C-alpha positions as MATLAB code, in Angstrom:
seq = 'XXXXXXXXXXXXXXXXXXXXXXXXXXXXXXXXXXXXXXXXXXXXXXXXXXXXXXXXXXXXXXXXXXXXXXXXXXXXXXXXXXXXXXXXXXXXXXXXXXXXXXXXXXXXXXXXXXXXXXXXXXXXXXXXXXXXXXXXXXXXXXXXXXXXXXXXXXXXXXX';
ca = [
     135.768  162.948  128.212;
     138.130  162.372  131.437;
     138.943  164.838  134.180;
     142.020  164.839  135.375;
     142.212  167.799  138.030;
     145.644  169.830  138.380;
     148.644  167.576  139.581;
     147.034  164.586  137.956;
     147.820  165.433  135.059;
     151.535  165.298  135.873;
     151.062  161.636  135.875;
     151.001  159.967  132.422;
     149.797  156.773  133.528;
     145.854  158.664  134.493;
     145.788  160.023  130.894;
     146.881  156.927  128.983;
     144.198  154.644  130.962;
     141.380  157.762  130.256;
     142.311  157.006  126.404;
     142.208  153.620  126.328;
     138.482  154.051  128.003;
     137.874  156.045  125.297;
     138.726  160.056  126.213;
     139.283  161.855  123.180;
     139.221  164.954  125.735;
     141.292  165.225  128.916;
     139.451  168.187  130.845;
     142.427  169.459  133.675;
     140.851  171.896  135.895;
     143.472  173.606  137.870;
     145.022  176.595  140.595;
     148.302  177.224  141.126;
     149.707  180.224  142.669;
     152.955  180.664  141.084;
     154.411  180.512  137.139;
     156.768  177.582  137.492;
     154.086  175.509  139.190;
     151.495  176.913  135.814;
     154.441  175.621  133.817;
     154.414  171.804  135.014;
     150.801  172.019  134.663;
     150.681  173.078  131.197;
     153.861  171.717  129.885;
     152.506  168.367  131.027;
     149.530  168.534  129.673;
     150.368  169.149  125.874;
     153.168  165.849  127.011;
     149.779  164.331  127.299;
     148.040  165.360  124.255;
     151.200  164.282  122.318;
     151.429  161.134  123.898;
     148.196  159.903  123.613;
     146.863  161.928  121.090;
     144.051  163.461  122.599;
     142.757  167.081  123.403;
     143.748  168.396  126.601;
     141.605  171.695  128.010;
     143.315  173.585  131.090;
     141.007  175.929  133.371;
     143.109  178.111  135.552;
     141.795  180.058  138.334;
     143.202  183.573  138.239;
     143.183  186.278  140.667;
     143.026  187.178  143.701;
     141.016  186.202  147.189;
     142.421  187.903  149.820;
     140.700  186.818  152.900;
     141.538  182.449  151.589;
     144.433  181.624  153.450;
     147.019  179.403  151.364;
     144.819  180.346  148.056;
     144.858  184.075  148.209;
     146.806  184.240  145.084;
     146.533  182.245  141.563;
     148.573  181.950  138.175;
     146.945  180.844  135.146;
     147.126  180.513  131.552;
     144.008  178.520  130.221;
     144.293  176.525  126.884;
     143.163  174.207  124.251;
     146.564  171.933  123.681;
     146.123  169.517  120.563;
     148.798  166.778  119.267;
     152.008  167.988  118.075;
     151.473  167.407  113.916;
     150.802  169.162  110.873;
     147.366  168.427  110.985;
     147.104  170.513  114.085;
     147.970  174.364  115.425;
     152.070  174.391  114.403;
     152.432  174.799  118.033;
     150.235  172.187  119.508;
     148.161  174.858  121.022;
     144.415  175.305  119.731;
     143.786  178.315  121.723;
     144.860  180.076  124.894;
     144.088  182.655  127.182;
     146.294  185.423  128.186;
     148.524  185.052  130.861;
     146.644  185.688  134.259;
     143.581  187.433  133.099;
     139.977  186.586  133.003;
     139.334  185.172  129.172;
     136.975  182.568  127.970;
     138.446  180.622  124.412;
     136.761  179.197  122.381;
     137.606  176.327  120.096;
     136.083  173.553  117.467;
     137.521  170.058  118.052;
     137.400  167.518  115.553;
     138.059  163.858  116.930;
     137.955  161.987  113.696;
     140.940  164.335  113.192;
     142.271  162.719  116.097;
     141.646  159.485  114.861;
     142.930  159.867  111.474;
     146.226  161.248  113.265;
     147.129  158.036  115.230;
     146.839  155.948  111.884;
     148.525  158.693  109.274;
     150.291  160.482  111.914;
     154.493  161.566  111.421;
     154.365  159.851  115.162;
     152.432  157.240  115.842;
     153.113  157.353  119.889;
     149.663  155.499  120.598;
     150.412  153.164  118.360;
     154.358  152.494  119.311;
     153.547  152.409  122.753;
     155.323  149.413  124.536;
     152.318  147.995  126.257;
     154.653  144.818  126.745;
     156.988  146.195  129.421;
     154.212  147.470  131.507;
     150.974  147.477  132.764;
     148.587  149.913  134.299;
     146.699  148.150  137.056;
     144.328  149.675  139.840;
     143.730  148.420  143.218;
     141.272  149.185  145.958;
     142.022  152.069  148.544;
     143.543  151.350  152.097;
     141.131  149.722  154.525;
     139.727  151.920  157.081;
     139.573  151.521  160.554;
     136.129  151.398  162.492;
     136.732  154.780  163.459;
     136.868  155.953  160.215;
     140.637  156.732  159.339;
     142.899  154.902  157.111;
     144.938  152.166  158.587;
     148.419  153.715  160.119;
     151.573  151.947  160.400;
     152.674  150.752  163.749;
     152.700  153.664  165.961;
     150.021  155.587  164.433;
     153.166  157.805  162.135;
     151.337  158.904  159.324;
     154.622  159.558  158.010;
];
């Protein structure tokens, strides 16, 4: 299991590294408050799924809180989103909730299904992956000043 919490998931690099430590389920918590922002959200992560296959569950918030400034308003559309193959939903979606509405789904997830699809698979993208033109590699975080904040540029520009 790997969490990869709203934008994150917009980066394919974070998933790919949570499946090759093993993630057979990408968890992506989210908010957003408007559709097209729902859409890169979701649309990425069933990019995800197919990529690497692996499960991807979104949790939207929905509704309203009207006294939260900047988060007084949310868009959601929870889901289940599977790899794209005939093994799985035609769609590549294992369940969903309805647009903007407070559901819980439910769904059974088989990962030697998974398995079984990156070796029998009609695309093999885990396997065809071209892990000899790049590499993902992590580094530490920015030192930090005695005071406590990351180290600026000259000037102090956080820019």
């Amino acid at each position: 299991l790997a969490i990869l919490v709203g934008y994150d998931i917009q980066f394919p690099e974070l998933a790919r590294w949570a499946r090759q430590q093993g993630a057979s389920l990408i968890f992506c918590p989210f908010t957003t408050d408007e559709r097209h922002s729902f859409l890169a959200i979701r649309n990425c992560a069933q990019a995800r799924a197919i990529e690497n296959h692996v499960y991807v569950a979104c949790a939207g918030a929905t509704g309203t809180l009207p006294f939260v400034d900047n988060a007084d308003v949310h868009f959601a559309q929870s889901g289940i989103y599977t790899p794209c193959d005939f093994a799985f939903a035609r769609d590549g979606i294992a369940a969903e909730a309805c647009a903007n509405s407070e559901d819980v789904i439910f769904q059974d997830l088989d990962v030697a299904l998974l398995k079984r699809s990156v070796a029998t698979g009609t695309a093999q993208t885990w396997l065809d992956r071209r892990t000899d033109l790049y590499e993902v590699r992590f580094r530490e975080p920015p030192a930090e000043h005695e005071e406590g904040g990351l180290d600026l540029p000259p000037g102090g520009d956080a820019r």
